[in-house]
Coordinates of C-alpha atoms in Angstrom, one line a residue:
Chain A
K12 CA 198.1 287.9 137.3
A13 CA 194.5 287.5 138.2
G14 CA 192.8 290.5 139.7
V15 CA 191.1 290.9 143.0
T16 CA 187.9 288.8 143.2
Q17 CA 185.0 289.2 145.5
T18 CA 182.1 286.9 146.2
P19 CA 179.2 287.1 146.0
R20 CA 178.6 290.0 143.6
Y21 CA 175.1 290.7 144.8
L22 CA 173.3 289.9 148.1
I23 CA 169.9 290.7 149.5
K24 CA 169.3 290.3 153.2
T25 CA 166.7 291.5 155.7
R26 CA 167.2 293.5 158.8
G27 CA 168.7 291.6 161.7
Q28 CA 170.4 289.0 159.6
Q29 CA 174.1 288.7 159.3
V30 CA 176.3 288.4 156.2
T31 CA 179.8 287.3 155.2
L32 CA 181.6 288.6 152.2
S33 CA 184.7 287.1 150.7
C34 CA 187.8 288.7 149.0
S35 CA 190.7 287.0 147.3
P36 CA 193.6 289.3 146.7
I37 CA 196.1 289.4 143.9
S38 CA 198.6 286.6 144.3
G39 CA 201.5 287.7 146.4
H40 CA 199.6 290.6 148.0
R41 CA 199.5 290.3 151.8
S42 CA 197.3 293.3 152.6
V43 CA 193.6 293.4 152.2
S44 CA 191.5 296.5 152.9
W45 CA 187.7 296.8 153.1
Y46 CA 185.7 299.8 152.2
Q47 CA 182.0 300.7 152.2
Q48 CA 180.8 302.8 149.3
T49 CA 177.5 304.7 149.4
P50 CA 176.4 307.6 147.2
G51 CA 176.2 310.0 150.1
Q52 CA 179.4 309.1 152.0
G53 CA 181.6 307.9 149.2
L54 CA 184.3 305.3 150.0
Q55 CA 184.8 304.8 153.7
F56 CA 187.6 302.7 155.1
L57 CA 186.5 299.8 157.3
F58 CA 189.7 297.9 158.2
E59 CA 192.9 296.5 156.8
Y60 CA 194.4 293.1 157.4
F61 CA 198.0 292.2 156.9
S62 CA 199.4 288.7 157.5
E63 CA 196.3 287.6 159.3
T64 CA 196.3 290.6 161.7
Q65 CA 194.1 293.7 161.7
R66 CA 196.5 296.5 161.2
N67 CA 194.2 299.5 160.7
K68 CA 190.6 300.2 161.6
G69 CA 188.1 302.8 160.5
N70 CA 185.2 304.3 162.5
F71 CA 182.6 301.6 162.1
P72 CA 180.7 299.9 164.8
G73 CA 181.7 296.5 166.2
R74 CA 179.0 294.8 164.0
F75 CA 181.5 295.0 161.2
S76 CA 184.3 292.6 161.6
G77 CA 186.8 290.8 159.4
R78 CA 189.5 288.2 159.3
Q79 CA 192.3 287.1 157.1
F80 CA 193.5 283.6 156.4
S81 CA 197.0 282.3 155.9
N82 CA 196.6 282.4 152.1
S83 CA 195.7 286.2 152.4
R84 CA 192.1 285.6 151.5
S85 CA 189.9 287.8 153.7
E86 CA 186.3 287.7 154.9
M87 CA 184.2 290.5 156.2
N88 CA 181.2 289.9 158.4
V89 CA 178.3 292.2 159.3
S90 CA 176.0 291.2 162.1
T91 CA 172.5 292.4 162.9
L92 CA 172.1 294.1 159.6
E93 CA 170.5 297.6 159.4
L94 CA 168.9 299.3 156.4
G95 CA 171.8 301.8 156.4
D96 CA 174.2 298.9 155.7
S97 CA 173.0 298.7 152.1
A98 CA 176.1 299.6 150.1
L99 CA 178.7 298.5 147.7
Y100 CA 181.5 296.7 149.7
L101 CA 184.9 296.9 148.1
C102 CA 188.0 295.1 149.0
A103 CA 191.5 296.3 147.8
S104 CA 194.7 294.3 147.9
S105 CA 198.2 295.6 148.0
E106 CA 201.7 294.3 148.8
G107 CA 201.4 295.9 152.2
T108 CA 205.1 295.8 152.9
S109 CA 205.4 299.5 153.6
G110 CA 202.3 299.8 155.8
G111 CA 203.0 301.6 159.1
S112 CA 206.0 303.5 157.7
M113 CA 206.0 307.1 156.8
F114 CA 206.7 306.2 153.2
S115 CA 203.8 304.1 152.3
T116 CA 203.7 303.8 148.6
D117 CA 201.6 300.7 148.2
T118 CA 199.1 300.8 145.3
Q119 CA 195.7 299.4 146.1
Y120 CA 193.9 297.3 143.5
F121 CA 190.2 297.0 143.9
G122 CA 187.9 294.2 143.3
P123 CA 184.5 294.6 141.6
G124 CA 182.6 294.8 144.9
T125 CA 179.7 293.1 146.5
R126 CA 176.4 295.0 146.3
L127 CA 174.5 294.4 149.5
T128 CA 170.9 295.3 149.8
V129 CA 169.2 295.2 153.2
L130 CA 165.4 295.1 153.2
Chain B
Q14 CA 184.7 318.3 158.7
K15 CA 185.5 315.5 156.2
E16 CA 189.1 314.7 155.6
V17 CA 188.6 315.0 151.8
E18 CA 186.1 317.1 150.0
Q19 CA 185.1 316.5 146.4
D20 CA 182.4 318.1 144.3
P21 CA 180.1 315.2 143.2
G22 CA 179.0 316.9 140.0
P23 CA 177.6 315.6 137.8
L24 CA 179.9 317.1 135.2
S25 CA 179.0 316.9 131.5
V26 CA 181.3 318.1 128.7
P27 CA 181.5 317.8 124.9
E28 CA 184.1 315.4 123.4
G29 CA 187.5 317.1 123.1
A30 CA 187.0 319.4 126.0
I31 CA 189.5 319.9 128.8
V32 CA 188.2 318.5 132.1
S33 CA 189.2 319.7 135.5
L34 CA 188.4 317.7 138.6
N35 CA 189.4 318.9 142.1
C36 CA 189.6 317.8 145.7
T37 CA 190.5 319.7 148.9
Y38 CA 191.7 318.2 152.1
S39 CA 192.2 319.2 155.7
N40 CA 195.1 317.0 156.9
S41 CA 198.4 318.6 156.2
A42 CA 200.1 315.2 156.9
F43 CA 198.9 313.7 153.6
Q44 CA 201.8 313.0 151.3
Y45 CA 200.5 310.6 148.7
F46 CA 197.8 311.6 146.3
M47 CA 195.9 309.4 143.9
W48 CA 193.2 309.5 141.4
Y49 CA 191.0 306.6 140.7
R50 CA 188.5 306.0 137.9
Q51 CA 185.4 303.9 138.5
Y52 CA 183.2 302.8 135.8
S53 CA 179.6 301.8 136.5
R54 CA 179.3 298.5 138.4
K55 CA 183.1 298.1 138.6
G56 CA 185.7 298.7 141.4
P57 CA 187.9 301.8 141.2
E58 CA 191.1 301.5 139.2
L59 CA 194.2 303.6 139.8
L60 CA 194.8 306.4 137.2
M61 CA 197.5 308.6 138.7
Y62 CA 199.7 308.7 141.7
T63 CA 201.8 311.6 142.9
Y64 CA 203.9 312.4 145.9
S65 CA 204.0 315.8 147.5
S66 CA 203.5 319.0 145.5
G67 CA 203.9 319.4 141.8
N68 CA 202.6 318.1 138.5
K69 CA 202.7 314.7 137.0
E70 CA 201.6 314.0 133.4
D71 CA 200.6 310.7 131.9
G72 CA 199.2 310.9 128.4
R73 CA 196.1 312.9 128.4
F74 CA 196.0 313.1 132.2
T75 CA 197.8 315.6 134.4
A76 CA 197.7 315.4 138.2
Q77 CA 198.5 318.5 140.2
V78 CA 199.1 318.9 143.9
D79 CA 199.3 322.2 145.8
K80 CA 200.1 321.2 149.4
S81 CA 200.1 324.9 150.6
S82 CA 196.5 325.2 149.6
K83 CA 195.6 321.6 150.4
Y84 CA 194.2 321.2 146.9
I85 CA 194.7 318.6 144.2
S86 CA 193.5 318.5 140.6
L87 CA 193.2 316.1 137.7
F88 CA 193.1 317.5 134.2
I89 CA 191.9 315.4 131.3
R90 CA 192.8 316.8 127.8
D91 CA 191.0 315.9 124.7
S92 CA 188.3 314.1 126.6
Q93 CA 186.7 311.0 125.1
P94 CA 183.4 309.3 125.7
S95 CA 185.3 306.4 127.2
D96 CA 186.4 308.8 129.9
S97 CA 182.8 308.9 131.2
A98 CA 183.1 307.5 134.7
T99 CA 183.3 308.6 138.3
Y100 CA 186.6 310.0 139.4
L101 CA 187.7 309.6 143.0
C102 CA 190.6 311.3 144.7
A103 CA 192.4 309.6 147.5
M104 CA 195.3 310.3 149.8
N105 CA 197.2 308.9 152.7
S106 CA 200.0 309.7 155.1
T107 CA 201.4 307.0 157.3
G108 CA 200.3 303.5 157.4
N109 CA 198.0 302.0 154.8
Q110 CA 194.7 303.9 155.5
F111 CA 193.5 305.8 152.5
Y112 CA 191.0 308.6 152.6
F113 CA 188.7 309.1 149.6
G114 CA 186.6 311.8 148.1
T115 CA 183.0 311.0 147.3
G116 CA 183.7 311.0 143.6
T117 CA 182.8 313.3 140.7
S118 CA 180.6 311.8 138.0
L119 CA 181.8 312.8 134.5
T120 CA 180.0 312.3 131.2
V121 CA 181.7 313.1 127.9
I122 CA 179.2 313.7 125.2
P123 CA 180.2 312.6 121.6

């Protein structure tokens, strides 16, 4: 199976602009999670989509939003970019079938990430 | 207090050494514990996965969980230069939200 793909791989934007990142999960996976990775904070969970619905959400401001399409592909949007939004944005896909239960054993498979630089 | 704490290193060892990587956590509800390896300019890849306390071995890698101390470890035996990467611990309880450590950078010197 093909792995998780993310586009674009690199992006440079200026403050105040908005950006949309795309993630295509592994075929058959219905859950897509988004993470922000920075040297100081590590990997921080943004949100998770399952069957076109946001199922879990991290502690990020409303400028960060996402959506998932019927083919499980997901997009993440960041509006009014700030310098501190510069980071590697990773998406991870999983089967997602045990999400919400006490016995979640889904393995997450990560894409290569999109490196966003905000100037 | 962060949910998961991990020493960022960097850690530098000679080839063949035993490497010990550790994480502590604060949420006693965590039941699933994972170690990911991340090479430069790549996404993390799952190395080991364990449930609850105990040890799990896979080749040169051993994952250890001590729930009473809220402490997990990853041991790498006979370390190789190809093991040079950043190692991230991760854990979750209910649902699909994972909590990650900040990662430990490891360099294995030939």
